[in-house]
Each structure stands twice: as structure tokens, then as C-alpha cells.
mmCIF file of C-alpha atoms and ligand atoms in Angstrom:
data_model
loop_
_atom_site.group_PDB
_atom_site.id
_atom_site.type_symbol
_atom_site.label_atom_id
_atom_site.label_comp_id
_atom_site.label_asym_id
_atom_site.label_seq_id
_atom_site.Cartn_x
_atom_site.Cartn_y
_atom_site.Cartn_z
ATOM 1 C CA MET A 177 36.241 -2.902 22.135
ATOM 2 C CA LYS A 178 33.877 -2.514 20.032
ATOM 3 C CA LYS A 179 30.790 -4.177 19.623
ATOM 4 C CA ILE A 180 28.778 -6.517 17.093
ATOM 5 C CA TYR A 181 24.877 -6.611 17.487
ATOM 6 C CA PHE A 182 22.856 -9.506 16.595
ATOM 7 C CA THR A 183 20.004 -7.773 17.806
ATOM 8 C CA VAL A 184 16.734 -8.170 15.752
ATOM 9 C CA GLY A 185 15.870 -4.364 15.546
ATOM 10 C CA PRO A 186 17.542 -2.097 16.398
ATOM 11 C CA THR A 187 20.613 -3.982 14.973
ATOM 12 C CA GLN A 188 23.771 -3.379 14.123
ATOM 13 C CA LEU A 189 24.153 -0.570 11.614
ATOM 14 C CA TYR A 190 24.323 -1.059 7.987
ATOM 15 C CA PRO A 191 28.698 -0.690 7.803
ATOM 16 C CA THR A 192 28.203 2.457 4.515
ATOM 17 C CA PHE A 193 26.298 4.842 8.181
ATOM 18 C CA GLN A 194 29.089 6.931 9.295
ATOM 19 C CA LYS A 195 30.187 7.933 5.657
ATOM 20 C CA HIS A 196 26.748 8.976 5.057
ATOM 21 C CA ILE A 197 26.372 10.812 8.517
ATOM 22 C CA THR A 198 28.875 12.122 8.032
ATOM 23 C CA LEU A 199 27.944 13.857 4.572
ATOM 24 C CA ALA A 200 23.970 14.694 5.871
ATOM 25 C CA LEU A 201 25.620 17.057 8.226
ATOM 26 C CA SER A 202 28.260 18.812 5.826
ATOM 27 C CA GLU A 203 25.656 19.469 3.410
ATOM 28 C CA ASP A 204 22.905 20.412 6.438
ATOM 29 C CA ILE A 205 20.130 18.376 5.845
ATOM 30 C CA CYS A 206 19.117 18.907 9.784
ATOM 31 C CA SER A 207 18.277 22.458 8.806
ATOM 32 C CA ILE A 208 16.388 22.297 5.361
ATOM 33 C CA SER A 209 13.066 23.079 5.049
ATOM 34 C CA HIS A 210 10.538 20.468 4.420
ATOM 35 C CA ARG A 211 9.246 21.904 1.512
ATOM 36 C CA GLY A 212 12.304 23.294 -0.277
ATOM 37 C CA GLN A 213 13.191 21.613 -4.216
ATOM 38 C CA THR A 214 16.075 19.812 -1.545
ATOM 39 C CA PHE A 215 13.484 17.811 0.377
ATOM 40 C CA LYS A 216 10.718 17.180 -2.673
ATOM 41 C CA ASP A 217 14.279 15.817 -4.814
ATOM 42 C CA LEU A 218 14.737 13.819 -1.974
ATOM 43 C CA TYR A 219 11.207 12.525 -1.125
ATOM 44 C CA LYS A 220 11.169 11.794 -5.413
ATOM 45 C CA ASN A 221 14.549 9.801 -5.154
ATOM 46 C CA THR A 222 14.409 7.759 -2.826
ATOM 47 C CA ASP A 223 11.186 6.881 -3.758
ATOM 48 C CA GLU A 224 12.401 5.242 -7.512
ATOM 49 C CA ALA A 225 15.409 4.122 -5.681
ATOM 50 C CA LEU A 226 13.172 1.981 -3.320
ATOM 51 C CA ARG A 227 10.985 1.168 -6.354
ATOM 52 C CA LYS A 228 13.949 -0.095 -8.002
ATOM 53 C CA LEU A 229 15.013 -2.634 -5.243
ATOM 54 C CA LEU A 230 12.191 -4.206 -4.201
ATOM 55 C CA SER A 231 10.526 -3.859 -7.376
ATOM 56 C CA ILE A 232 7.296 -2.158 -6.620
ATOM 57 C CA PRO A 233 5.067 -1.461 -9.680
ATOM 58 C CA GLN A 234 3.444 2.118 -10.156
ATOM 59 C CA THR A 235 -0.040 1.297 -9.087
ATOM 60 C CA HIS A 236 1.390 1.686 -5.764
ATOM 61 C CA HIS A 237 2.518 4.892 -3.660
ATOM 62 C CA ILE A 238 5.121 5.234 -1.045
ATOM 63 C CA PHE A 239 4.432 7.526 2.198
ATOM 64 C CA PHE A 240 6.034 8.031 5.205
ATOM 65 C CA THR A 241 5.423 7.156 8.270
ATOM 66 C CA SER A 242 7.198 6.900 11.815
ATOM 67 C CA SER A 243 6.646 3.677 12.498
ATOM 68 C CA SER A 244 5.316 0.318 11.661
ATOM 69 C CA ILE A 245 2.687 0.454 14.443
ATOM 70 C CA GLU A 246 1.952 2.836 13.433
ATOM 71 C CA SER A 247 1.283 1.705 9.467
ATOM 72 C CA MET A 248 -0.615 -1.014 11.219
ATOM 73 C CA GLU A 249 -2.897 1.794 12.963
ATOM 74 C CA ARG A 250 -3.444 3.494 9.709
ATOM 75 C CA ILE A 251 -4.177 0.761 7.706
ATOM 76 C CA LEU A 252 -6.778 -1.267 9.848
ATOM 77 C CA GLN A 253 -8.354 2.760 9.652
ATOM 78 C CA ASN A 254 -8.568 2.918 6.455
ATOM 79 C CA THR A 255 -9.282 0.136 4.772
ATOM 80 C CA VAL A 256 -12.040 -1.359 7.211
ATOM 81 C CA GLU A 257 -15.723 -0.648 7.812
ATOM 82 C CA LYS A 258 -16.331 -3.777 10.165
ATOM 83 C CA TYR A 259 -14.361 -6.935 9.211
ATOM 84 C CA SER A 260 -10.772 -7.664 8.856
ATOM 85 C CA PHE A 261 -8.793 -11.086 8.790
ATOM 86 C CA HIS A 262 -5.778 -11.718 10.403
ATOM 87 C CA ILE A 263 -3.119 -14.010 10.224
ATOM 88 C CA ILE A 264 -0.568 -14.495 13.243
ATOM 89 C CA SER A 265 1.445 -15.776 13.052
ATOM 90 C CA GLY A 266 3.361 -14.057 16.386
ATOM 91 C CA GLU A 267 3.514 -10.829 18.638
ATOM 92 C CA PHE A 268 3.090 -8.327 16.146
ATOM 93 C CA GLY A 269 0.283 -10.292 13.582
ATOM 94 C CA LYS A 270 -1.245 -10.287 17.204
ATOM 95 C CA LYS A 271 -0.987 -6.284 17.738
ATOM 96 C CA PHE A 272 -2.119 -5.862 14.708
ATOM 97 C CA TYR A 273 -5.569 -8.516 15.086
ATOM 98 C CA GLU A 274 -5.462 -6.021 18.865
ATOM 99 C CA PHE A 275 -5.405 -2.260 16.977
ATOM 100 C CA SER A 276 -8.745 -3.888 14.946
ATOM 101 C CA THR A 277 -10.591 -3.894 18.228
ATOM 102 C CA LEU A 278 -9.619 -1.189 19.782
ATOM 103 C CA LEU A 279 -10.349 0.558 16.320
ATOM 104 C CA GLN A 280 -14.468 -1.168 17.647
ATOM 105 C CA LYS A 281 -13.658 -3.097 13.994
ATOM 106 C CA GLN A 282 -15.043 -7.344 14.031
ATOM 107 C CA PRO A 283 -11.561 -8.862 13.725
ATOM 108 C CA LYS A 284 -10.788 -12.649 13.385
ATOM 109 C CA GLU A 285 -8.214 -14.163 12.751
ATOM 110 C CA ILE A 286 -5.907 -18.321 13.080
ATOM 111 C CA THR A 287 -2.654 -18.652 14.980
ATOM 112 C CA ILE A 288 -0.359 -20.535 13.267
ATOM 113 C CA PRO A 289 2.092 -23.077 15.355
ATOM 114 C CA HIS A 290 5.557 -22.811 15.056
ATOM 115 C CA ASP A 291 5.728 -26.632 15.859
ATOM 116 C CA LYS A 292 3.614 -28.306 13.684
ATOM 117 C CA ASN A 293 2.937 -29.304 10.222
ATOM 118 C CA PHE A 294 0.228 -27.133 9.381
ATOM 119 C CA LEU A 295 -1.747 -26.501 5.513
ATOM 120 C CA PHE A 296 -2.277 -23.272 4.801
ATOM 121 C CA SER A 297 -5.677 -24.567 2.310
ATOM 122 C CA THR A 298 -6.621 -25.254 5.310
ATOM 123 C CA ILE A 299 -7.771 -21.697 6.125
ATOM 124 C CA LYS A 300 -11.350 -20.647 5.976
ATOM 125 C CA ILE A 301 -11.549 -17.188 5.306
ATOM 126 C CA PRO A 302 -14.956 -15.114 6.287
ATOM 127 C CA LYS A 303 -16.492 -13.929 2.515
ATOM 128 C CA ASN A 304 -17.180 -10.578 4.209
ATOM 129 C CA THR A 305 -13.383 -10.087 4.806
ATOM 130 C CA GLU A 306 -12.603 -6.818 3.577
ATOM 131 C CA ILE A 307 -8.494 -6.778 4.138
ATOM 132 C CA ILE A 308 -6.216 -9.992 4.991
ATOM 133 C CA CYS A 309 -3.638 -8.892 7.033
ATOM 134 C CA VAL A 310 -0.158 -11.002 7.479
ATOM 135 C CA THR A 311 2.816 -11.025 8.996
ATOM 136 C CA HIS A 312 5.869 -12.165 6.521
ATOM 137 C CA ASN A 313 8.535 -12.850 8.864
ATOM 138 C CA ASP A 314 7.406 -12.524 12.235
ATOM 139 C CA THR A 315 10.074 -11.673 14.513
ATOM 140 C CA SER A 316 8.396 -12.607 17.906
ATOM 141 C CA THR A 317 8.874 -16.420 16.821
ATOM 142 C CA GLY A 318 10.436 -15.943 13.613
ATOM 143 C CA ILE A 319 8.170 -17.571 11.497
ATOM 144 C CA ALA A 320 7.975 -17.000 7.705
ATOM 145 C CA LEU A 321 6.070 -17.680 5.937
ATOM 146 C CA PRO A 322 5.431 -18.668 2.341
ATOM 147 C CA MET A 323 4.042 -15.468 0.368
ATOM 148 C CA GLN A 324 2.746 -18.331 -2.099
ATOM 149 C CA ASP A 325 1.131 -19.955 0.439
ATOM 150 C CA VAL A 326 -0.906 -16.981 1.197
ATOM 151 C CA ILE A 327 -1.664 -15.565 -2.176
ATOM 152 C CA THR A 328 -3.716 -19.024 -2.845
ATOM 153 C CA ILE A 329 -5.674 -18.375 0.211
ATOM 154 C CA LYS A 330 -6.459 -15.158 -0.829
ATOM 155 C CA GLN A 331 -7.884 -16.098 -4.168
ATOM 156 C CA GLN A 332 -11.585 -17.151 -1.712
ATOM 157 C CA VAL A 333 -11.977 -13.921 -1.518
ATOM 158 C CA PRO A 334 -10.816 -11.112 -4.372
ATOM 159 C CA ASN A 335 -12.153 -9.093 -2.634
ATOM 160 C CA ALA A 336 -10.690 -8.315 -0.274
ATOM 161 C CA LEU A 337 -7.484 -6.061 -0.097
ATOM 162 C CA MET A 338 -4.793 -7.405 1.316
ATOM 163 C CA ALA A 339 -2.337 -6.232 4.246
ATOM 164 C CA VAL A 340 2.090 -7.359 4.533
ATOM 165 C CA ASP A 341 3.792 -6.679 7.694
ATOM 166 C CA LEU A 342 7.924 -6.648 5.450
ATOM 167 C CA VAL A 343 8.858 -5.386 8.189
ATOM 168 C CA SER A 344 12.525 -7.502 9.411
ATOM 169 C CA SER A 345 12.063 -9.412 6.132
ATOM 170 C CA ALA A 346 13.012 -6.287 3.703
ATOM 171 C CA PRO A 347 14.868 -5.915 2.061
ATOM 172 C CA TYR A 348 15.089 -9.172 1.428
ATOM 173 C CA GLY A 349 11.547 -10.952 1.274
ATOM 174 C CA ASP A 350 10.537 -11.755 -2.104
ATOM 175 C CA ILE A 351 7.075 -9.694 -3.130
ATOM 176 C CA ASP A 352 5.117 -9.665 -6.076
ATOM 177 C CA TYR A 353 3.489 -6.747 -5.491
ATOM 178 C CA SER A 354 1.262 -7.009 -8.097
ATOM 179 C CA GLN A 355 -0.262 -9.802 -5.797
ATOM 180 C CA ILE A 356 -1.061 -7.895 -2.688
ATOM 181 C CA ASP A 357 -2.166 -4.887 -1.814
ATOM 182 C CA ILE A 358 -0.780 -3.287 0.627
ATOM 183 C CA GLY A 359 3.013 -3.537 2.295
ATOM 184 C CA PHE A 360 4.800 -1.841 5.302
ATOM 185 C CA PHE A 361 8.277 -1.743 6.997
ATOM 186 C CA SER A 362 11.044 -0.052 9.167
ATOM 187 C CA VAL A 363 14.029 0.992 8.347
ATOM 188 C CA GLN A 364 15.787 0.056 12.037
ATOM 189 C CA LYS A 365 16.027 -4.089 11.404
ATOM 190 C CA GLY A 366 16.783 -5.377 7.157
ATOM 191 C CA PHE A 367 17.797 -1.604 6.140
ATOM 192 C CA GLY A 368 21.260 -1.349 9.029
ATOM 193 C CA LEU A 369 19.506 1.853 10.294
ATOM 194 C CA PRO A 370 18.571 4.280 12.979
ATOM 195 C CA ALA A 371 14.494 3.775 14.273
ATOM 196 C CA GLY A 372 12.195 6.713 13.777
ATOM 197 C CA LEU A 373 10.833 5.866 9.729
ATOM 198 C CA GLY A 374 8.612 3.786 8.593
ATOM 199 C CA ILE A 375 7.994 2.428 4.978
ATOM 200 C CA LEU A 376 3.634 2.443 4.322
ATOM 201 C CA ILE A 377 3.657 0.356 0.511
ATOM 202 C CA VAL A 378 -0.045 0.930 -0.924
ATOM 203 C CA ASN A 379 -2.012 0.801 -4.103
ATOM 204 C CA ASP A 380 -4.254 2.455 -6.209
ATOM 205 C CA LYS A 381 -7.030 0.340 -4.414
ATOM 206 C CA ALA A 382 -6.498 0.385 -1.415
ATOM 207 C CA ILE A 383 -6.977 4.234 -1.487
ATOM 208 C CA GLU A 384 -9.537 3.704 -3.304
ATOM 209 C CA LYS A 385 -11.333 1.408 -0.597
ATOM 210 C CA SER A 386 -10.076 4.786 2.019
ATOM 211 C CA GLN A 387 -11.946 7.047 -0.053
ATOM 212 C CA PHE A 388 -15.244 5.118 -0.637
ATOM 213 C CA LEU A 389 -15.033 4.420 3.091
ATOM 214 C CA GLU A 390 -14.851 8.443 3.850
ATOM 215 C CA LYS A 391 -17.649 9.304 1.938
ATOM 216 C CA LYS A 392 -19.416 6.474 4.168
ATOM 217 C CA GLY A 393 -18.524 9.766 6.934
ATOM 218 C CA ILE A 394 -16.518 6.065 8.616
ATOM 219 C CA ILE A 395 -13.665 8.577 10.348
ATOM 220 C CA THR A 396 -10.278 7.273 8.310
ATOM 221 C CA GLY A 397 -7.865 9.734 10.259
ATOM 222 C CA THR A 398 -6.612 12.582 9.985
ATOM 223 C CA TYR A 399 -3.202 14.102 8.716
ATOM 224 C CA LYS A 400 -2.305 10.593 7.637
ATOM 225 C CA ARG A 401 -5.664 9.783 5.802
ATOM 226 C CA PHE A 402 -4.518 8.563 2.681
ATOM 227 C CA SER A 403 -6.191 10.298 0.342
ATOM 228 C CA SER A 404 -4.299 13.648 2.374
ATOM 229 C CA LEU A 405 -0.676 10.898 2.097
ATOM 230 C CA LEU A 406 -1.727 11.239 -1.217
ATOM 231 C CA VAL A 407 -2.162 14.261 -2.124
ATOM 232 C CA ASN A 408 0.878 15.653 -0.293
ATOM 233 C CA GLU A 409 3.146 12.588 -2.257
ATOM 234 C CA LYS A 410 1.476 14.220 -5.914
ATOM 235 C CA ASN A 411 3.707 16.913 -4.972
ATOM 236 C CA TRP A 412 6.842 15.091 -3.380
ATOM 237 C CA GLN A 413 5.366 16.555 0.185
ATOM 238 C CA THR A 414 4.195 15.401 3.393
ATOM 239 C CA PHE A 415 1.863 16.846 6.072
ATOM 240 C CA GLU A 416 3.719 17.402 8.319
ATOM 241 C CA THR A 417 7.337 18.237 8.802
ATOM 242 C CA PRO A 418 8.512 14.170 8.715
ATOM 243 C CA ASN A 419 11.966 12.907 9.676
ATOM 244 C CA ILE A 420 14.299 14.631 6.725
ATOM 245 C CA LEU A 421 17.063 13.020 7.885
ATOM 246 C CA GLU A 422 16.694 9.390 8.151
ATOM 247 C CA ILE A 423 14.884 9.899 4.719
ATOM 248 C CA TYR A 424 17.982 11.161 3.190
ATOM 249 C CA LEU A 425 19.953 7.792 4.472
ATOM 250 C CA LEU A 426 17.012 5.894 4.167
ATOM 251 C CA GLU A 427 18.179 6.964 -0.262
ATOM 252 C CA LYS A 428 21.869 6.509 0.688
ATOM 253 C CA ILE A 429 21.646 3.091 1.866
ATOM 254 C CA THR A 430 18.856 1.922 -0.946
ATOM 255 C CA LYS A 431 21.495 2.641 -2.880
ATOM 256 C CA ASP A 432 24.595 1.209 -1.638
ATOM 257 C CA PHE A 433 21.564 -1.717 -1.715
ATOM 258 C CA LEU A 434 22.010 -1.695 -5.105
ATOM 259 C CA LYS A 435 25.692 -1.355 -6.697
ATOM 260 C CA LYS A 436 25.631 -4.449 -4.679
ATOM 261 C CA GLY A 437 22.313 -6.602 -5.780
ATOM 262 C CA ILE A 438 19.532 -7.633 -4.769
ATOM 263 C CA GLU A 439 20.177 -10.576 -5.796
ATOM 264 C CA ILE A 440 23.715 -11.181 -4.342
ATOM 265 C CA ILE A 441 22.214 -9.847 -0.739
ATOM 266 C CA LYS A 442 19.506 -12.898 -0.851
ATOM 267 C CA LYS A 443 22.399 -15.025 -1.960
ATOM 268 C CA GLU A 444 23.701 -14.322 0.794
ATOM 269 C CA THR A 445 21.089 -14.150 3.214
ATOM 270 C CA GLU A 446 20.464 -17.347 2.609
ATOM 271 C CA GLU A 447 23.674 -18.924 2.807
ATOM 272 C CA LYS A 448 24.317 -16.917 6.423
ATOM 273 C CA ALA A 449 21.363 -18.328 7.235
ATOM 274 C CA ASN A 450 22.021 -21.772 6.467
ATOM 275 C CA ILE A 451 25.235 -22.230 8.435
ATOM 276 C CA ILE A 452 23.540 -20.621 11.704
ATOM 277 C CA TYR A 453 20.618 -23.423 11.413
ATOM 278 C CA ASP A 454 22.987 -26.082 10.527
ATOM 279 C CA PHE A 455 24.984 -25.349 13.142
ATOM 280 C CA PHE A 456 22.431 -25.255 15.670
ATOM 281 C CA GLU A 457 20.315 -28.112 14.830
ATOM 282 C CA SER A 458 23.584 -30.607 16.073
ATOM 283 C CA SER A 459 23.607 -28.797 19.496
ATOM 284 C CA ARG A 460 22.106 -29.120 22.148
ATOM 285 C CA TYR A 461 20.554 -26.450 21.538
ATOM 286 C CA GLN A 462 16.880 -25.923 18.894
ATOM 287 C CA PRO A 463 15.640 -23.687 16.547
ATOM 288 C CA TYR A 464 12.503 -22.445 17.654
ATOM 289 C CA VAL A 465 9.792 -22.998 14.703
ATOM 290 C CA THR A 466 10.873 -26.925 14.067
ATOM 291 C CA ASN A 467 8.906 -27.091 10.772
ATOM 292 C CA LYS A 468 11.688 -25.998 8.064
ATOM 293 C CA HIS A 469 9.223 -24.655 5.616
ATOM 294 C CA PHE A 470 8.177 -21.836 7.907
ATOM 295 C CA ARG A 471 11.882 -20.856 9.366
ATOM 296 C CA SER A 472 12.845 -17.410 8.686
ATOM 297 C CA GLN A 473 15.787 -16.765 6.793
ATOM 298 C CA THR A 474 16.882 -12.948 8.666
ATOM 299 C CA THR A 475 15.802 -13.154 12.338
ATOM 300 C CA LEU A 476 16.236 -16.609 13.907
ATOM 301 C CA VAL A 477 14.622 -17.998 16.813
ATOM 302 C CA ILE A 478 16.746 -20.805 18.889
ATOM 303 C CA ASP A 479 15.226 -22.273 22.263
ATOM 304 C CA VAL A 480 18.332 -22.544 25.069
ATOM 305 C CA LYS A 481 16.827 -24.551 27.161
ATOM 306 C CA GLY A 482 16.871 -21.090 29.957
ATOM 307 C CA GLU A 483 20.194 -20.114 29.482
ATOM 308 C CA THR A 484 19.618 -17.562 27.632
ATOM 309 C CA LYS A 485 20.722 -14.780 30.386
ATOM 310 C CA LYS A 486 24.317 -17.059 30.567
ATOM 311 C CA ILE A 487 24.285 -16.885 27.122
ATOM 312 C CA LEU A 488 23.544 -12.935 26.582
ATOM 313 C CA THR A 489 25.945 -12.293 29.666
ATOM 314 C CA ALA A 490 28.872 -14.960 28.419
ATOM 315 C CA PHE A 491 28.467 -12.986 25.081
ATOM 316 C CA SER A 492 28.276 -9.782 25.594
ATOM 317 C CA LYS A 493 31.335 -9.830 27.751
ATOM 318 C CA LYS A 494 32.652 -11.044 23.964
ATOM 319 C CA GLY A 495 31.334 -8.033 22.211
ATOM 320 C CA PHE A 496 28.211 -10.084 20.274
ATOM 321 C CA ILE A 497 25.091 -8.277 21.910
ATOM 322 C CA LEU A 498 22.423 -11.096 20.844
ATOM 323 C CA GLY A 499 18.404 -10.645 20.971
ATOM 324 C CA SER A 500 16.845 -11.897 24.138
ATOM 325 C CA GLY A 501 13.581 -13.480 23.740
ATOM 326 C CA TYR A 502 10.092 -12.260 22.989
ATOM 327 C CA GLY A 503 7.941 -11.966 25.789
ATOM 328 C CA LYS A 504 7.006 -15.109 27.834
ATOM 329 C CA HIS A 505 9.919 -16.826 25.702
ATOM 330 C CA LYS A 506 12.469 -13.769 27.362
ATOM 331 C CA GLU A 507 13.882 -16.197 29.327
ATOM 332 C CA ALA A 508 13.652 -19.099 26.978
ATOM 333 C CA HIS A 509 15.273 -17.908 23.548
ATOM 334 C CA ILE A 510 17.505 -16.233 21.964
ATOM 335 C CA ARG A 511 17.211 -14.412 18.313
ATOM 336 C CA ILE A 512 19.144 -13.862 16.178
ATOM 337 C CA ALA A 513 19.832 -10.972 13.165
ATOM 338 C CA ASN A 514 20.810 -11.874 9.092
ATOM 339 C CA PHE A 515 20.272 -8.257 8.021
ATOM 340 C CA PRO A 516 22.401 -7.386 4.940
ATOM 341 C CA ALA A 517 24.904 -4.766 7.344
ATOM 342 C CA HIS A 518 25.324 -8.781 9.143
ATOM 343 C CA SER A 519 28.623 -10.357 7.620
ATOM 344 C CA LEU A 520 29.326 -13.873 7.074
ATOM 345 C CA THR A 521 32.134 -13.658 8.712
ATOM 346 C CA GLN A 522 30.892 -11.554 12.052
ATOM 347 C CA VAL A 523 28.348 -14.721 11.621
ATOM 348 C CA LYS A 524 31.069 -17.876 11.466
ATOM 349 C CA GLN A 525 33.150 -15.869 14.510
ATOM 350 C CA LEU A 526 29.206 -15.708 16.451
ATOM 351 C CA LEU A 527 29.061 -19.432 15.951
ATOM 352 C CA ASN A 528 32.697 -20.287 16.812
ATOM 353 C CA GLU A 529 31.948 -18.465 19.956
ATOM 354 C CA PHE A 530 29.231 -20.783 20.399
ATOM 355 C CA ASN A 531 31.039 -23.618 20.336
ATOM 356 C CA GLU A 532 33.747 -21.919 23.283
ATOM 357 C CA LEU A 533 30.366 -21.294 25.494
HETATM 358 C C1 LIG B 705 10.212 -4.341 15.047
HETATM 359 C C2 LIG B 705 8.764 -4.813 13.650
HETATM 360 C C3 LIG B 705 7.460 -4.453 13.606
HETATM 361 C C4 LIG B 705 7.699 -2.641 14.668
HETATM 362 O O1 LIG B 705 8.077 -2.159 14.017
HETATM 363 P P1 LIG B 705 8.133 -0.344 14.705
HETATM 364 O O2 LIG B 705 8.889 0.155 14.317
HETATM 365 O O3 LIG B 705 8.754 -0.424 16.239
HETATM 366 O O4 LIG B 705 7.203 0.297 14.143
HETATM 367 C C5 LIG B 705 6.234 -4.484 13.167
HETATM 368 N N1 LIG B 705 6.624 -5.592 12.625
HETATM 369 C C6 LIG B 705 6.897 -6.945 12.466
HETATM 370 C C7 LIG B 705 6.927 -8.004 12.284
HETATM 371 C C8 LIG B 705 8.629 -6.394 13.557
HETATM 372 O O5 LIG B 705 9.220 -7.430 13.371
#
């Protein structure tokens, strides 16, 4: 039986994946040198395609990491001497905060509730904040933060940087890069690729901060400190041997998305999310995030009243692989991914199966 993965990452591969990987093998991509012209062209073309798809301006550089968890560590090492501020909306934002403590910084945080009205305007950001860290879409809770609200509160500390975790919202999320200094995502979520590549988007202001810290004698890392990433990027290179195959696949998928059009991808994402939320609103299960203003369009979390195991087992028998809840909600929630790899037809089939349950 052909399975369909509605898990939130890794997830269903994008439908053109097989074609691209077959081509990669015929082009010996797994054997080429990362110091040769083929790789330089690959980095440059991937950079161009991503810029076009996500409207990333020339003020921002595109670097590769191995994962977004890694990117969190790199960001804190390179931009914070002491004070980071974290807007936490789930377990991923919490990890970002905890990393800051582990790196011996002095982070502060505010946690957004999933079940109450919450006004961003009530957030007070300490004046000494060096960077504000935000999760655009927290995959553990299904809370998505409206970026306009976030950008408005950042005005309290105009000199601070802002880093946004876009892991499970890209390419869907509308991000105005002129308003943020750093964005990052991984490819095993919205891009429908295997895990093993992180994309880290950093502007000149953040790189200058990292150079300032270096001059002060603060350790910002080794091969992946921002100044090293920058020197290598200028030559379309990476310090380490990167995941060349995955970069190749990312370029191909990004071009597929461009061909389809980002506006169509967004429209389809919202259409699918709406029918899923509507369905569960009138079922005995309920969306976990009660405040509609904060509901994710890409990773939908449903409170299934402790029936997670029963549902996952029943659906797996029919070839639908769903995600369990995250962490302490493992047995209480299910999570449904709504990425470009998931078609409207598949979503409708999934909801039909719920009717049969
Ligand atoms: C998956 C995820 C991460 C971690 O990404 P990795 O590629 O596993 O490092 C971070 N933040 C969010 C919101 C995620 O969904």
C-alpha cells in the first residue's frame, strides 16, 4: 500500500522528488568536488532561486547549516554577548531560549498562551536586549505568530536584532526581510525533502554584530562563525564538505515552486487549512489553539482527548501516517502537516477517513 505522510517533518516528499534524485545520480552529483565549478554554480543558482521564491533582498546572505537546531546555536553564538529575548510559543522556541542559557548568556522570555486572548502590545522588551528570537510557526503547539504584531513590538528596541524561526512556515509564510535580520528553516518540512540541510539567512547588520563580538574577544564559533560563512559565500563555497545532494534537490524543488507560483501555493495552503479546521470545529475533537488569530496554516494541532494512539493506529492501517502530539501532549494531540506536498484531494481523503472512524 502506498502511504501518505501527514507528519510534520520529515513528511511526504514533494511529488517531483523521485525525478530529481534520478537526475542527480545520472549527473554524478554525489561524487563531485565541493571545490569545483559545478558546486559553485549550484550554490549560486540555489541562492538565486531562493531569493526569488521568498523575496530575500541583497542585504541578506544565504548560508547552509546541517539543521535548524544548529542554526539556533550559531545565531546565539554570533549575535549575543549577554542578553537575548525569546518570545516562546512552544517547544522549539523554548529550545532556542535554553540554548542561550547553555551558552552562558542571560536570556529573558515571555510565553504566549495557546488558549487565551493575548495582546502583543503588552510585551515589554528589556532595553538591553541584543536579539529578539521568535518562532513564526511553532510545530509543537500549532501556534503561528502574526509577523506584523512581532515587528511592531520590536520598535521598542530599534537597535536589537531579530531572528525568526521559519522552519515549518517556509515557503508559505509572508516575511518582509527588510524587517528581520535573521531567518532560518530546514528542508524536511515545507520543501518536502529529506532531513539534513538548514538554510540560514543573515543580514549585514547581524554579521557586523558578530564581527564586533569577535573583536571584543568573545568566542563566536569556528568554521561556522558568521565571518567564516561570509568569506566562503563570497566564493560560492562552504568551509566544510556540505550536503551537496540536498542542495541540488533544494534548487530543483525551489524552481518547481517558482514554476507553480508562490501565490498559488499560499492560496492552496489556506484552502486546505480552512477545510481541516472547519471539519474539526464541528467534530468531537477540537483545534488545540483556540485563538484563531494564532492558528497555524501549515502544522495543525488537534486535541483528540487522549485518543491519539487509537487514531494513529487506525489511520496507519489505511496508509495515512499522522503525527502524534509533541512532548507532554504526545498522547493527547495529533498533528497534521499541510505543506505544498499535500494535495487538496489527499486532505479530503484524510477527512473522509475521520468520518469513518
Ligand atoms: C523542526 C523544527 C526545528 C528543528 O529543525 P531541525 O532541522 O530538526 O534542526 C526548529 N524549529 C521548528 C519550528 C521546527 O518545526
